[in-house]
Short mmCIF file of C-alpha atoms in Angstrom, two decimals:
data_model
loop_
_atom_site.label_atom_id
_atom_site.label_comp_id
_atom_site.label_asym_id
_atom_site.label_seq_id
_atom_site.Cartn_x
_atom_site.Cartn_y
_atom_site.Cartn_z
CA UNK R 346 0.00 0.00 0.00
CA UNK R 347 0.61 3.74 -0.73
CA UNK R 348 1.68 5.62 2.64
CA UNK R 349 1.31 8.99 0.94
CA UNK R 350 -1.39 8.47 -0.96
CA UNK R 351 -4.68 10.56 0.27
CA UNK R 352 -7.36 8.24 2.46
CA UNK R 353 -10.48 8.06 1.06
CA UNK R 354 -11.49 9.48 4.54
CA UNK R 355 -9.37 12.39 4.04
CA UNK R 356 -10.68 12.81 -0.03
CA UNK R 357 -14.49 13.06 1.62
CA UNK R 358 -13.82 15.21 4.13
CA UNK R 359 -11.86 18.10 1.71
CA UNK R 360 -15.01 17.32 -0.67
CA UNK R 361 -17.31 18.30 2.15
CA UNK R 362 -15.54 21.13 3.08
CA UNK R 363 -15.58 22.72 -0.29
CA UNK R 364 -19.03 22.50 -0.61
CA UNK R 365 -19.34 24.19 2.20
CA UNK R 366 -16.93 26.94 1.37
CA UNK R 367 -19.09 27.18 -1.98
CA UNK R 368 -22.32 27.60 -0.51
CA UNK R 369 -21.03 30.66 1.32
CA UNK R 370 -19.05 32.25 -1.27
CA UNK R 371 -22.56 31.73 -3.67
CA UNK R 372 -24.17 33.36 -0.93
CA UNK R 373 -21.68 36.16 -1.16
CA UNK R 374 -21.63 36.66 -4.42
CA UNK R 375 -25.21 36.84 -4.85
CA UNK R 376 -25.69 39.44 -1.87
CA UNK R 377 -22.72 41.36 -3.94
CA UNK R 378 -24.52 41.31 -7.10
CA UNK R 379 -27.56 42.62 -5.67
CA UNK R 380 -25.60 45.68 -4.03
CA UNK R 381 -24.12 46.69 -7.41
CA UNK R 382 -27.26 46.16 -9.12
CA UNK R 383 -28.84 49.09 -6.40
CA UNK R 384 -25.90 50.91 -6.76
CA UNK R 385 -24.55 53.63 -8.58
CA UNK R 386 -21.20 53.70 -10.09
CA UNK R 387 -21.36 57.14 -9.61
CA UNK R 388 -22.53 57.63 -6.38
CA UNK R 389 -21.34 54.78 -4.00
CA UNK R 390 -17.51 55.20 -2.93
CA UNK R 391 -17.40 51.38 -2.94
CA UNK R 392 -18.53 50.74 -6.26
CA UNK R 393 -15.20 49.85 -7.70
CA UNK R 394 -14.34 47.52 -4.10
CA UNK R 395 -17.55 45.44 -4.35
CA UNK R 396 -17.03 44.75 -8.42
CA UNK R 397 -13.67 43.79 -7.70
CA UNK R 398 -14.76 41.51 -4.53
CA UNK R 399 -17.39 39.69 -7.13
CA UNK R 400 -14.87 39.43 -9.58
CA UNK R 401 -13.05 37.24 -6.81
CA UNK R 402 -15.49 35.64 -5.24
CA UNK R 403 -16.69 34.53 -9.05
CA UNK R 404 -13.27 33.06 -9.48
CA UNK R 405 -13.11 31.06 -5.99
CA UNK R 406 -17.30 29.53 -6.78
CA UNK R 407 -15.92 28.51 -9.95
CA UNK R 408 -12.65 26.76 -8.58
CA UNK R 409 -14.64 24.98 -5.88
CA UNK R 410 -16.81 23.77 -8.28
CA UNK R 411 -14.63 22.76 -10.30
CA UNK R 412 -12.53 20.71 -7.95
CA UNK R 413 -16.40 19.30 -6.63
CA UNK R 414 -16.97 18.08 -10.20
CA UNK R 415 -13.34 16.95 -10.33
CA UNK R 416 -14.23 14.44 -6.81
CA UNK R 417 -17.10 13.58 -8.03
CA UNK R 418 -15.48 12.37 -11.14
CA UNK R 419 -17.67 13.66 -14.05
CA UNK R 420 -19.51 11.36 -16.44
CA UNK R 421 -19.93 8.42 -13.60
CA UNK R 422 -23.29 7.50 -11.92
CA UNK R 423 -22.27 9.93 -9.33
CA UNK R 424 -21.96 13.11 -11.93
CA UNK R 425 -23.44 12.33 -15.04
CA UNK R 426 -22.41 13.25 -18.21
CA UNK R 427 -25.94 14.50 -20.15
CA UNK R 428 -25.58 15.23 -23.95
CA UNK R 429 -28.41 16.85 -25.11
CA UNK R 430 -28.74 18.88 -28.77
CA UNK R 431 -28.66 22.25 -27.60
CA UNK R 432 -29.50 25.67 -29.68
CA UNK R 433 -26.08 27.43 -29.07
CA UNK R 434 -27.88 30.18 -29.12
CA UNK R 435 -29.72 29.72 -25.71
CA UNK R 436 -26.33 28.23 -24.51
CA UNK R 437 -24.67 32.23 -25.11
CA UNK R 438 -27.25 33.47 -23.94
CA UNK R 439 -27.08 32.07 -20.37
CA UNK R 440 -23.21 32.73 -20.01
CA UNK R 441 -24.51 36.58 -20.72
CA UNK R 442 -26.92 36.07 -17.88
CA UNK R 443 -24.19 35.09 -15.35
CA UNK R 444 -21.66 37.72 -16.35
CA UNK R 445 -23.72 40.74 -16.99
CA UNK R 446 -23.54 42.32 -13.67
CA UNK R 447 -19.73 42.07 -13.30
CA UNK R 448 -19.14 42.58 -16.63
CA UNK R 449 -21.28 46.07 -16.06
CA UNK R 450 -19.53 46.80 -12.94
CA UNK R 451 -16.63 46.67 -14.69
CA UNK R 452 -17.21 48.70 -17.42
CA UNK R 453 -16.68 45.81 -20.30
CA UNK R 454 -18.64 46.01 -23.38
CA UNK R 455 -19.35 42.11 -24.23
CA UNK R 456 -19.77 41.35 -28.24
CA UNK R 457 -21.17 38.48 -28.77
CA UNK R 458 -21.24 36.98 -32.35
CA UNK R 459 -22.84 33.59 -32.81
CA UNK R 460 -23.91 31.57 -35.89
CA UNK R 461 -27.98 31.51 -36.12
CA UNK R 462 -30.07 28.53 -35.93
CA UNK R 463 -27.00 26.27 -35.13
CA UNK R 464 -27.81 22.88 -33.11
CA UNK R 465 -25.06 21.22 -31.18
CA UNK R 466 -25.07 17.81 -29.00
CA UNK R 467 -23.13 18.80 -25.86
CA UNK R 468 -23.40 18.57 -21.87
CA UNK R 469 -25.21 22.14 -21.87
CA UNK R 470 -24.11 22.51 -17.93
CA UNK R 471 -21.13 22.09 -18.49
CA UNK R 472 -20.21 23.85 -21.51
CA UNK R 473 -22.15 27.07 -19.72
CA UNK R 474 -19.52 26.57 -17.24
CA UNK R 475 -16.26 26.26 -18.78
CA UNK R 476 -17.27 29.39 -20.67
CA UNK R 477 -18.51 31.28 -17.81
CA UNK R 478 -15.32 31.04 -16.35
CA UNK R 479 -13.40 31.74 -19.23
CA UNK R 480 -15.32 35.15 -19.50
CA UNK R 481 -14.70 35.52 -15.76
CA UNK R 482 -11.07 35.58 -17.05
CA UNK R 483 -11.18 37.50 -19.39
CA UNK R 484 -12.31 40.29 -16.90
CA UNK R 485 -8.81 40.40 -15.71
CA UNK R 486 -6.75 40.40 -18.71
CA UNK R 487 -8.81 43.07 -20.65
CA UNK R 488 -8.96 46.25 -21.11
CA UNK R 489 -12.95 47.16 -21.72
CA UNK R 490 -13.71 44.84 -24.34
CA UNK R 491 -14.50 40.65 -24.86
CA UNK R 492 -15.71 39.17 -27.63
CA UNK R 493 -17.81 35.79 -27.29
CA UNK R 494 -17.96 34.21 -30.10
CA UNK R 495 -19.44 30.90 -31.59
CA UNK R 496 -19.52 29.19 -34.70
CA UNK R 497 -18.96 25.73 -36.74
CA UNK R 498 -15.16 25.32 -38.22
CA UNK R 499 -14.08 22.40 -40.28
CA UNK R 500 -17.18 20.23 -38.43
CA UNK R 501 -16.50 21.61 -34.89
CA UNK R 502 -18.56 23.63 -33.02
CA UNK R 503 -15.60 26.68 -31.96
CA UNK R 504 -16.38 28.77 -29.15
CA UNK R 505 -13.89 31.49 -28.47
CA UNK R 506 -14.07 33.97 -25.47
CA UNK R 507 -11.23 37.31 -26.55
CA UNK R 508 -10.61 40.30 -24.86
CA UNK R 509 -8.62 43.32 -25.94
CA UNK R 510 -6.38 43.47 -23.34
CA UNK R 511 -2.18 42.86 -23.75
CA UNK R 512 -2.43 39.51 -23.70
CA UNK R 513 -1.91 36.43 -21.60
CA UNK R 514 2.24 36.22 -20.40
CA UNK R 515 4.06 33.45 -21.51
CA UNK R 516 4.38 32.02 -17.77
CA UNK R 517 0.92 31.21 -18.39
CA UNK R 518 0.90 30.06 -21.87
CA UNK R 519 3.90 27.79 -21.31
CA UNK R 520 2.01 26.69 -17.63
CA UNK R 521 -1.58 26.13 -20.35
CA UNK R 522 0.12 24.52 -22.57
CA UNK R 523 1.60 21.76 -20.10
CA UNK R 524 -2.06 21.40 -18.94
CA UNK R 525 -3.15 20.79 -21.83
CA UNK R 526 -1.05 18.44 -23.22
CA UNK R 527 -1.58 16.48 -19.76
CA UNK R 528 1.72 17.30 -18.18
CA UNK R 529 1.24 17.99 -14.32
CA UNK R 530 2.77 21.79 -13.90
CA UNK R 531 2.22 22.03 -10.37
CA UNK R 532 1.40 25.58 -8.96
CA UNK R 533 2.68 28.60 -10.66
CA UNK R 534 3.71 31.38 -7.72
CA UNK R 535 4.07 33.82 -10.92
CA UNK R 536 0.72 33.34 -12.74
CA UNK R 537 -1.82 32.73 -8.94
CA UNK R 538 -2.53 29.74 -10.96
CA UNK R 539 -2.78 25.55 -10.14
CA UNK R 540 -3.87 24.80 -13.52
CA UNK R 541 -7.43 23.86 -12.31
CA UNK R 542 -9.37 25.86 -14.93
CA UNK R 543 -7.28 24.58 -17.99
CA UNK R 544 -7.28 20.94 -16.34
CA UNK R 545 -11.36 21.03 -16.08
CA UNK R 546 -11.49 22.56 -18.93
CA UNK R 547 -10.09 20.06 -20.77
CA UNK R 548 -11.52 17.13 -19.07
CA UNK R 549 -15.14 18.70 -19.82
CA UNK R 550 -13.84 19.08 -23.86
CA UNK R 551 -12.40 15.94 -24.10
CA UNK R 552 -15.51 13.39 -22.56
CA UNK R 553 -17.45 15.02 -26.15
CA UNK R 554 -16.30 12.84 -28.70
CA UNK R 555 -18.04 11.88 -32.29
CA UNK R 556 -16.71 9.96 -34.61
CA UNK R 557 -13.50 9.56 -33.55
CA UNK R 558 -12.88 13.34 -32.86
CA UNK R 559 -13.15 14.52 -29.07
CA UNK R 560 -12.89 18.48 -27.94
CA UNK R 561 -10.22 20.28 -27.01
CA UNK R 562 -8.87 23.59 -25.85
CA UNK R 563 -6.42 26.00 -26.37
CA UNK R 564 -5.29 29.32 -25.02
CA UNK R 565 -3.24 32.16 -27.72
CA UNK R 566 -3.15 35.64 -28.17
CA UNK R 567 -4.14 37.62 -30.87
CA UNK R 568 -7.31 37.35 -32.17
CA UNK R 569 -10.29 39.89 -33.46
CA UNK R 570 -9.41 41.63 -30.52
CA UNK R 571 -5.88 41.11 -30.52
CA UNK R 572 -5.66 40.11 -26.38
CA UNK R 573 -6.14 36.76 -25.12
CA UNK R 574 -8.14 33.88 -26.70
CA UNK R 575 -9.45 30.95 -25.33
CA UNK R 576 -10.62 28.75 -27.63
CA UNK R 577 -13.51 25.81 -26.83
CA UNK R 578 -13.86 23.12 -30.02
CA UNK R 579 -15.96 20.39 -29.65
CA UNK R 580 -17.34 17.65 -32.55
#
């Protein structure tokens, strides 16, 4: 037996905690989203402090999730994996829905720019998620601007979240790209990052698959916008 590997004692018990840590911090964010919906960016002080603290408490709910979905082990009975043909349409228009307040706290224009009338098969929560949180990310690189875009490439359906900002560094395209290739990076002191976003990311693009193609993801700059891209493409 494995001395240093984890118990599954010890495995349930940092599950349970998370959840618990992501029940407040939804709790948190939603009581911050109301605030900034009331208030003025004009006339509260704050303003800025409380857009900022969603912006934060945004990217902790989506880690914890993520590492919850990660336990669970998604597409097992435990976490099923539900393919379901989807208008993509209705699928952008729910990652709008979760990002509108912070992205108008923020002052960032969102473009979206999707093909009409275009039916996909995918895991519809799951998708909404990995591209929720790739907006969320985008909040931080750019400057005012992000583009969501969404449309079929070579028989893939592409979704691609940009922002006009300078760009990700290369510490964290070198740290993506070892994600995504599978390599374990460990945790990169210069980026704030473990990887978890790109790794779940990944997993979630990879468990679509049609015949004989599965999805994948990539981070690059440049772009319509010319910042960051992150880059969703599944069969």
């Amino acid at each position: 037996m494995d001395d240093s590997a984890p118990s599954q004692d010890l495995l349930l018990f940092l599950a349970s905690t998370a959840h618990d840590m992501k029940n407040s911090i939804s709790v948190l964010s939603g009581t911050l989203e109301r605030l900034l919906v009331d208030a003025s960016p004009r006339g509260e002080a704050s303003y800025p402090q409380m857009a900022q603290m969603l912006y934060q408490t945004r990217r902790l709910n989506d880690n914890l999730m993520q590492l919850l979905a990660l336990y669970k082990r998604v597409g097992t009975p435990e976490y099923p994996f539900d393919v379901q043909p989807i208008e993509t349409a209705q699928l952008l228009d729910q990652v709008v829905a979760l990002g509108q307040v912070l992205l108008d706290a923020k002052g960032i224009a969102l473009e979206v720019d999707a093909a009409p009338d275009l039916i996909w098969h995918l895991d519809e929560d799951l998708i909404v998620g990995v591209v929720s949180h790739a907006v969320n990310n985008a909040v931080h690189y750019t400057r005012d601007r992000i583009r969501l875009s969404l449309r079929e490439q070579d028989g893939l359906l592409e979704i691609a979240v940009e922002d006009n900002g300078a760009g990700y560094p290369q510490a964290l395209l070198d740290a993506g790209a070892a994600g995504l290739s599978g390599v374990a990076s460990g945790i990169d002191f210069r980026t704030n990052s473990a990887g978890l976003g790109l790794y779940f990311s990944r997993e979630v693009a990879r468990m679509h698959r049609h015949r004989g193609r599965e999805g994948s993801v990539r981070l690059e700059n440049g772009g319509a916008l010319g910042g960051g891209c992150f880059i969703l493409s599944l069969p």
